[in-house]
XYZ file of N, CA and C in Angstrom:
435
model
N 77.485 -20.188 -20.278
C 76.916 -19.642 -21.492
C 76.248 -20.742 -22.326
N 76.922 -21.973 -22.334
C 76.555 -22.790 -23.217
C 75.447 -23.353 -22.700
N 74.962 -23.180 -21.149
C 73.587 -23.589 -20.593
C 72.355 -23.197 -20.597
N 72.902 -21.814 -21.122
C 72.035 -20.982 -21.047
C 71.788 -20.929 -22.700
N 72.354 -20.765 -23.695
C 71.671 -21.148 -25.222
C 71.285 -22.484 -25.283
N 71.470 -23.306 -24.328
C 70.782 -24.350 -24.077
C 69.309 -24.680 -24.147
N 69.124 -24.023 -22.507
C 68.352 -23.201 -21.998
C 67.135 -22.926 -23.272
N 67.709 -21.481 -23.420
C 66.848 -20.802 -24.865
C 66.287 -21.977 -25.685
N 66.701 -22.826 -26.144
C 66.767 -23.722 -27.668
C 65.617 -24.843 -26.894
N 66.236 -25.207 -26.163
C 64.583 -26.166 -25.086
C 63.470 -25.366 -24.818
N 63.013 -24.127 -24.806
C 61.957 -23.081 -24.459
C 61.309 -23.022 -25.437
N 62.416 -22.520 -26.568
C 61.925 -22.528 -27.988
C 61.288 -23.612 -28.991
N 62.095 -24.925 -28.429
C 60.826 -25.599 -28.696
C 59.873 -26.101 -28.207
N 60.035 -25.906 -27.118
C 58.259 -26.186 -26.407
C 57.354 -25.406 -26.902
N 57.923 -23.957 -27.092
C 56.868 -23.296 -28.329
C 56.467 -23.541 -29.660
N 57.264 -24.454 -29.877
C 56.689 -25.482 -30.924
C 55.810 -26.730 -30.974
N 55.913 -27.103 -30.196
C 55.454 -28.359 -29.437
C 53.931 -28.448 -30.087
N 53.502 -29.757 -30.655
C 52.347 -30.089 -30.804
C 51.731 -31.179 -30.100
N 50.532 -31.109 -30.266
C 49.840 -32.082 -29.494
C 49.995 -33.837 -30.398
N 49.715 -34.635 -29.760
C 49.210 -36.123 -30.653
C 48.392 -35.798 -31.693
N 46.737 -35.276 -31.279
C 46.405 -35.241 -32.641
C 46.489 -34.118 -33.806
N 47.346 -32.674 -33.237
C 48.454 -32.522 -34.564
C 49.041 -33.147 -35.377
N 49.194 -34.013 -34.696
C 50.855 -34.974 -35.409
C 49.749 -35.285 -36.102
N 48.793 -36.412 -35.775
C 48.104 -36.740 -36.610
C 46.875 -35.982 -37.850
N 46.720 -34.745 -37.398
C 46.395 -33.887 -38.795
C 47.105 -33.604 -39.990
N 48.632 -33.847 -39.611
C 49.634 -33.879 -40.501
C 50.043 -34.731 -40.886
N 49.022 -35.409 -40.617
C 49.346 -37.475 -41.529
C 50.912 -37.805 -41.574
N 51.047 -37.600 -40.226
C 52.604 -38.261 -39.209
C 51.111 -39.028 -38.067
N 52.394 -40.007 -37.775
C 52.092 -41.019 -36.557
C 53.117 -40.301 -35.211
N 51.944 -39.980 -33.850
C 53.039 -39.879 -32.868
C 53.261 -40.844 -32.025
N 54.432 -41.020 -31.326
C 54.769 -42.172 -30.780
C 55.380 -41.670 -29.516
N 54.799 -42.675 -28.467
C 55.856 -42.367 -26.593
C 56.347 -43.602 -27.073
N 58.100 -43.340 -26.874
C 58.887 -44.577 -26.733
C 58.897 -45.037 -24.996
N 58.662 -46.466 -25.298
C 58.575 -47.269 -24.052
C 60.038 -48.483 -23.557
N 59.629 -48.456 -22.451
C 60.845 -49.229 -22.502
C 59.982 -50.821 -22.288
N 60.689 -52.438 -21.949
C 60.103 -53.728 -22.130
C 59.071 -53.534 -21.143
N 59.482 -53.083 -19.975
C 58.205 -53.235 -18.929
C 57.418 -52.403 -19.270
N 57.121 -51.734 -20.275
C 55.991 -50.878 -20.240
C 55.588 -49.684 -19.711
N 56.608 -49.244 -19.574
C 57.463 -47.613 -18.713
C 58.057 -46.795 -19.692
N 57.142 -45.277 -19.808
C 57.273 -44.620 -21.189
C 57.343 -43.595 -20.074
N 58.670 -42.931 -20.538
C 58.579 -41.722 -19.808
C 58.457 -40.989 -18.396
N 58.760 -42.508 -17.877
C 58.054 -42.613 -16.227
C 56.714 -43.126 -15.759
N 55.845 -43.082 -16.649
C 54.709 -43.366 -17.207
C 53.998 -45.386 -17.058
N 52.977 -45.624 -16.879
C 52.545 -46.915 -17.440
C 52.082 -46.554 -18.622
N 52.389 -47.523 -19.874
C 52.286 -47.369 -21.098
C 50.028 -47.505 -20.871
N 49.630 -48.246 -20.298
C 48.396 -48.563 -20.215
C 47.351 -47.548 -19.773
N 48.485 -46.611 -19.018
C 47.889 -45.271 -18.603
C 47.557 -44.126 -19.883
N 48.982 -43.747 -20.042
C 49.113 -43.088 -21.369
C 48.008 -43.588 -22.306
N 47.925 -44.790 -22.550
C 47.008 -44.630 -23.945
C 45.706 -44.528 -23.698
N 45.051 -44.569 -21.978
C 44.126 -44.144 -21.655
C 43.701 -42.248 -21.617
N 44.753 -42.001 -21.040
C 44.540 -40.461 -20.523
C 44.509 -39.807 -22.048
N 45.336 -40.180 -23.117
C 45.380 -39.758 -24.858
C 44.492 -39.839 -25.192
N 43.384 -41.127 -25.303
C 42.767 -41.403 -25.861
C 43.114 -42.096 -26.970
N 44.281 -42.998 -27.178
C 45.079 -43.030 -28.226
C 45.507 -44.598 -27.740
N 45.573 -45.559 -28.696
C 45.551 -46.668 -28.219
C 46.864 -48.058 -28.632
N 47.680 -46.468 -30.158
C 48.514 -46.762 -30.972
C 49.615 -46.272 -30.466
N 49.683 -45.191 -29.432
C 50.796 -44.132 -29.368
C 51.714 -44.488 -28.461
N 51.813 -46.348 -27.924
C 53.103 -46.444 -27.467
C 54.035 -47.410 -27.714
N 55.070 -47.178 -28.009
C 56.026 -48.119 -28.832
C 57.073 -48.322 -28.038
N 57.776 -49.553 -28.641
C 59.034 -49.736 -28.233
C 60.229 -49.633 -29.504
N 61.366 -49.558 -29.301
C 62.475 -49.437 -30.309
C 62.896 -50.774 -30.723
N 62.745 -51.656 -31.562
C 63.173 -52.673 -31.661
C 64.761 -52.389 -32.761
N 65.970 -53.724 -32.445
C 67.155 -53.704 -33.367
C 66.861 -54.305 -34.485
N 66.068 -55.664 -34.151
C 65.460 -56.744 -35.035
C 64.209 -57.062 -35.093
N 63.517 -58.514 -35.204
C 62.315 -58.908 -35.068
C 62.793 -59.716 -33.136
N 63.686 -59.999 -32.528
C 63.964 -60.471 -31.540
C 64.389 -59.946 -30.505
N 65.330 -58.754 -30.728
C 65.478 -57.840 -29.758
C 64.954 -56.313 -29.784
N 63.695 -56.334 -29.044
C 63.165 -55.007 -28.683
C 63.060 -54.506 -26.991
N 64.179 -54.192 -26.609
C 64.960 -53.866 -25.833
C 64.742 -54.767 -24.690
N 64.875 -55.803 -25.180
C 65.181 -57.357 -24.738
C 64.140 -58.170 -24.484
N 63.026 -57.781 -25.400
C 61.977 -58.774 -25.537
C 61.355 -58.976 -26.952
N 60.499 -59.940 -27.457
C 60.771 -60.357 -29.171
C 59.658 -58.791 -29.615
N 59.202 -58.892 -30.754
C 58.289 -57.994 -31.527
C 57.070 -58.507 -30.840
N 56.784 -60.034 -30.536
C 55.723 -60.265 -30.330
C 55.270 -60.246 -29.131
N 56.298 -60.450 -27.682
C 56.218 -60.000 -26.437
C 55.687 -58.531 -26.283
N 56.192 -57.344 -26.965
C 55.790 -56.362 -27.334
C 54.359 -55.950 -27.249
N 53.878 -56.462 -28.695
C 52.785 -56.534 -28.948
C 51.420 -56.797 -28.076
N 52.021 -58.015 -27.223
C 51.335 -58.536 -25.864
C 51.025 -57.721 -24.753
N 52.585 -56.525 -24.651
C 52.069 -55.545 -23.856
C 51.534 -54.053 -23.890
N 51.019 -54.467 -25.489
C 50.229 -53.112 -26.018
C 50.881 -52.216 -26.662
N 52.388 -52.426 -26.731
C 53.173 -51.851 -27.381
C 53.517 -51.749 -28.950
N 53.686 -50.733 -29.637
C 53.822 -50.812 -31.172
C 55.344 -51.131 -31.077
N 55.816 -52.175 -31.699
C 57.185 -52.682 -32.207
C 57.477 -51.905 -33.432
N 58.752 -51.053 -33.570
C 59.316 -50.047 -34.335
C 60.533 -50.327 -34.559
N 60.995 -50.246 -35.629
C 62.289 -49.893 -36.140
C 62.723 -48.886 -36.920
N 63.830 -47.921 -36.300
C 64.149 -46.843 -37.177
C 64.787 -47.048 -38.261
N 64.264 -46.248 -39.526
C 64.870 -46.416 -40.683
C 64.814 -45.224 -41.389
N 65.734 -45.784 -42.440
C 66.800 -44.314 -43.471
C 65.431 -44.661 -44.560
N 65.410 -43.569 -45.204
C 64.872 -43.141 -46.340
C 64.392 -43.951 -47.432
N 65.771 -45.102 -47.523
C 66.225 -45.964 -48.752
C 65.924 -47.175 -48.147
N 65.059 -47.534 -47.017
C 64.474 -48.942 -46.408
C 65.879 -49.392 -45.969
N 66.501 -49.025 -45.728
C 67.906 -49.425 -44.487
C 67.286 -49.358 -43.389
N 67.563 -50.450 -42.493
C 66.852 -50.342 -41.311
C 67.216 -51.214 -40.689
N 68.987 -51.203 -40.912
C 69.775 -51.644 -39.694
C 69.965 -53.070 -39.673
N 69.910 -53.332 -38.403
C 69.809 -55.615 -38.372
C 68.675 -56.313 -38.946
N 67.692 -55.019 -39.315
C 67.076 -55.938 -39.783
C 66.614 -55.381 -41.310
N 66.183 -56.225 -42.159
C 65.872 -55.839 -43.438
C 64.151 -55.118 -43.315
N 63.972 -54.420 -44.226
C 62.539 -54.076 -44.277
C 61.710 -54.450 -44.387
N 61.431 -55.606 -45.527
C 61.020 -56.838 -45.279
C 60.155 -57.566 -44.735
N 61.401 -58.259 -44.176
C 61.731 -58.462 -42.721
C 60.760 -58.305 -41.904
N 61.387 -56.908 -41.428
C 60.345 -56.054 -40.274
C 59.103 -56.414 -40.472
N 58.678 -56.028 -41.846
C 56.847 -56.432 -42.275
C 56.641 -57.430 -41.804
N 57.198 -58.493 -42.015
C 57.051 -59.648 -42.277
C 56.716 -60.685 -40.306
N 57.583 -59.797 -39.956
C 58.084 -59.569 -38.326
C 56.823 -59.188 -37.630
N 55.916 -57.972 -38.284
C 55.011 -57.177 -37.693
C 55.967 -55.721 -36.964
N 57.527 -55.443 -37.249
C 57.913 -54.121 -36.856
C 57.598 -53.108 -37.652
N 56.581 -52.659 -37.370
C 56.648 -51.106 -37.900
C 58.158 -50.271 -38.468
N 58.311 -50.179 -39.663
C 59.814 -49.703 -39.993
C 59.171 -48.013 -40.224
N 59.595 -46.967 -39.146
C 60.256 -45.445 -39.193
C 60.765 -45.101 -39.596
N 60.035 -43.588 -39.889
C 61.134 -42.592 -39.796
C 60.938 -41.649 -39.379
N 61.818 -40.903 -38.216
C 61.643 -39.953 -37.304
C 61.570 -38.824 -38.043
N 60.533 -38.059 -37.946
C 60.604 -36.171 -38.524
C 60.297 -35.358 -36.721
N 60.354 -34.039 -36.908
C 60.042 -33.427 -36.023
C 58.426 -32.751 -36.466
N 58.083 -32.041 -35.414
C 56.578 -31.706 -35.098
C 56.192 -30.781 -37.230
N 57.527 -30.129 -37.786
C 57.200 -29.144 -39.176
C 57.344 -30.364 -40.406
N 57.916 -31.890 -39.733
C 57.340 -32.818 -41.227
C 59.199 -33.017 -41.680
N 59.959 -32.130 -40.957
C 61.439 -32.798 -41.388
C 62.156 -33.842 -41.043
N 62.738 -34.703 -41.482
C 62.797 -35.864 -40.944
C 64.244 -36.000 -41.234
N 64.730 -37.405 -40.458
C 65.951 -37.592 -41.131
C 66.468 -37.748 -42.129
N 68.265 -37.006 -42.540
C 68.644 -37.188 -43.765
C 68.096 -36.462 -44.334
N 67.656 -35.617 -44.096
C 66.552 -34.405 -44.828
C 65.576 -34.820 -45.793
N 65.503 -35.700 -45.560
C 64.235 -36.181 -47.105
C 62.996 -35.365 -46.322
N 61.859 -35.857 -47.326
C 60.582 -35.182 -47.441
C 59.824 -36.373 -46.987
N 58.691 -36.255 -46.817
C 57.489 -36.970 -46.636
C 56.755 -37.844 -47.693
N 57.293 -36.842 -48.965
C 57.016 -38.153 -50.030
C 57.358 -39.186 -50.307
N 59.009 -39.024 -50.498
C 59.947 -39.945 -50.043
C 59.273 -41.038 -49.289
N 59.340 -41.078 -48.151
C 59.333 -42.119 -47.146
C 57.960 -42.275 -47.294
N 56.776 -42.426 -47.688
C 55.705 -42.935 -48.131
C 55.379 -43.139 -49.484
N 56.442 -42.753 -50.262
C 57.087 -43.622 -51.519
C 57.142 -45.138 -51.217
N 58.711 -44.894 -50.292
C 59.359 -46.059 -49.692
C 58.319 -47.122 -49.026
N 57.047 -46.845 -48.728
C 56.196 -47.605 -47.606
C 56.634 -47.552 -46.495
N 57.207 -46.364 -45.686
C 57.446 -46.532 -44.165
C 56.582 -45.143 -43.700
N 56.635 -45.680 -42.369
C 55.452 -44.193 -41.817
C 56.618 -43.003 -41.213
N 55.988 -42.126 -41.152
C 56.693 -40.649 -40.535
C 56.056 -40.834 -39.068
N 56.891 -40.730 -38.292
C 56.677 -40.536 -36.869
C 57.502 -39.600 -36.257
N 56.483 -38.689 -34.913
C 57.282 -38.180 -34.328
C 57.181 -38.159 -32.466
N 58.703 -38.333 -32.070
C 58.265 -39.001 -30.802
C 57.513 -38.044 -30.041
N 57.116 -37.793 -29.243
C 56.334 -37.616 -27.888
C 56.263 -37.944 -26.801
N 56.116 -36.386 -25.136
C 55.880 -36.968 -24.508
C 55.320 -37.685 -23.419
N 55.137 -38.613 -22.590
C 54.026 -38.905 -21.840
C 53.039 -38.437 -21.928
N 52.877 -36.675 -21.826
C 52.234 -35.973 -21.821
C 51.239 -35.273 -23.322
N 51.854 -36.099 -23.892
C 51.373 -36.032 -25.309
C 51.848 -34.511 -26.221
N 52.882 -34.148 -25.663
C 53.593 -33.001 -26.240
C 54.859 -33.445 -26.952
N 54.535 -33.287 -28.278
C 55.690 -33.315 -29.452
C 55.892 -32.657 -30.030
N 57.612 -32.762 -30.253
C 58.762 -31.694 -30.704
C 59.517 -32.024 -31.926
């Protein structure tokens, strides 16, 4: 039973599902998370931002300015990747300060889904109050939920 309201709740949002440049009509940033080698989704990150047309839309998760999933912000960068750090509302953003991050070149987040809700329930004003961008992930395929 529980696979099956599962089931349902994954269907249902693919019927939600927007494209990249949705996200971006709704002045959100979308993002394919990548991993160090440059493997988003199964994906070459170099591919993806070809087949998109999109040249911003692949990132990695960084903890700090040094570990982004075990290579610096700036190794990153080298492989075309946007260096990101997720963050709360209130510029918390973990090991590393916000700052920081700027200062680093990490992009400091915050995750909403495809309708603009984000974590912690804040709003969109909020967090472009704060100076951080609204992002929402995406995938390979340029379908975000």
């Amino acid at each position: 039973m529980k696979k099956l309201v599962l089931g349902i709740l994954f269907f249902v949002s693919l019927l939600n599902a927007a494209s990249v440049v949705d996200i971006r009509k709704n002045q959100m940033t979308p993002l394919i998370k990548c991993d160090s080698s440059g493997i988003c989704d199964g994906k070459n990150a170099q591919d993806i931002r070809i087949s998109l047309g999109d040249h911003n839309v692949t990132a990695i998760v960084c903890k700090d300015e040094t570990n982004c999933g075990g290579i610096t912000a700036a190794e990153a960068r080298m492989k075309g990747l946007t260096p990101v750090v997720i963050c709360k509302v209130n510029q918390d953003c973990g090991n590393i300060s916000f700052g920081k991050a700027s200062i680093y070149g990490v992009k400091p987040v915050v995750p909403c889904n495809v309708s603009g809700r984000c974590n912690d329930g804040v709003n969109a004003i909020d967090v472009r109050i704060n100076q951080m961008t609204l992002i929402v992930f995406c995938t390979s395929g340029g379908e975000c939920i």
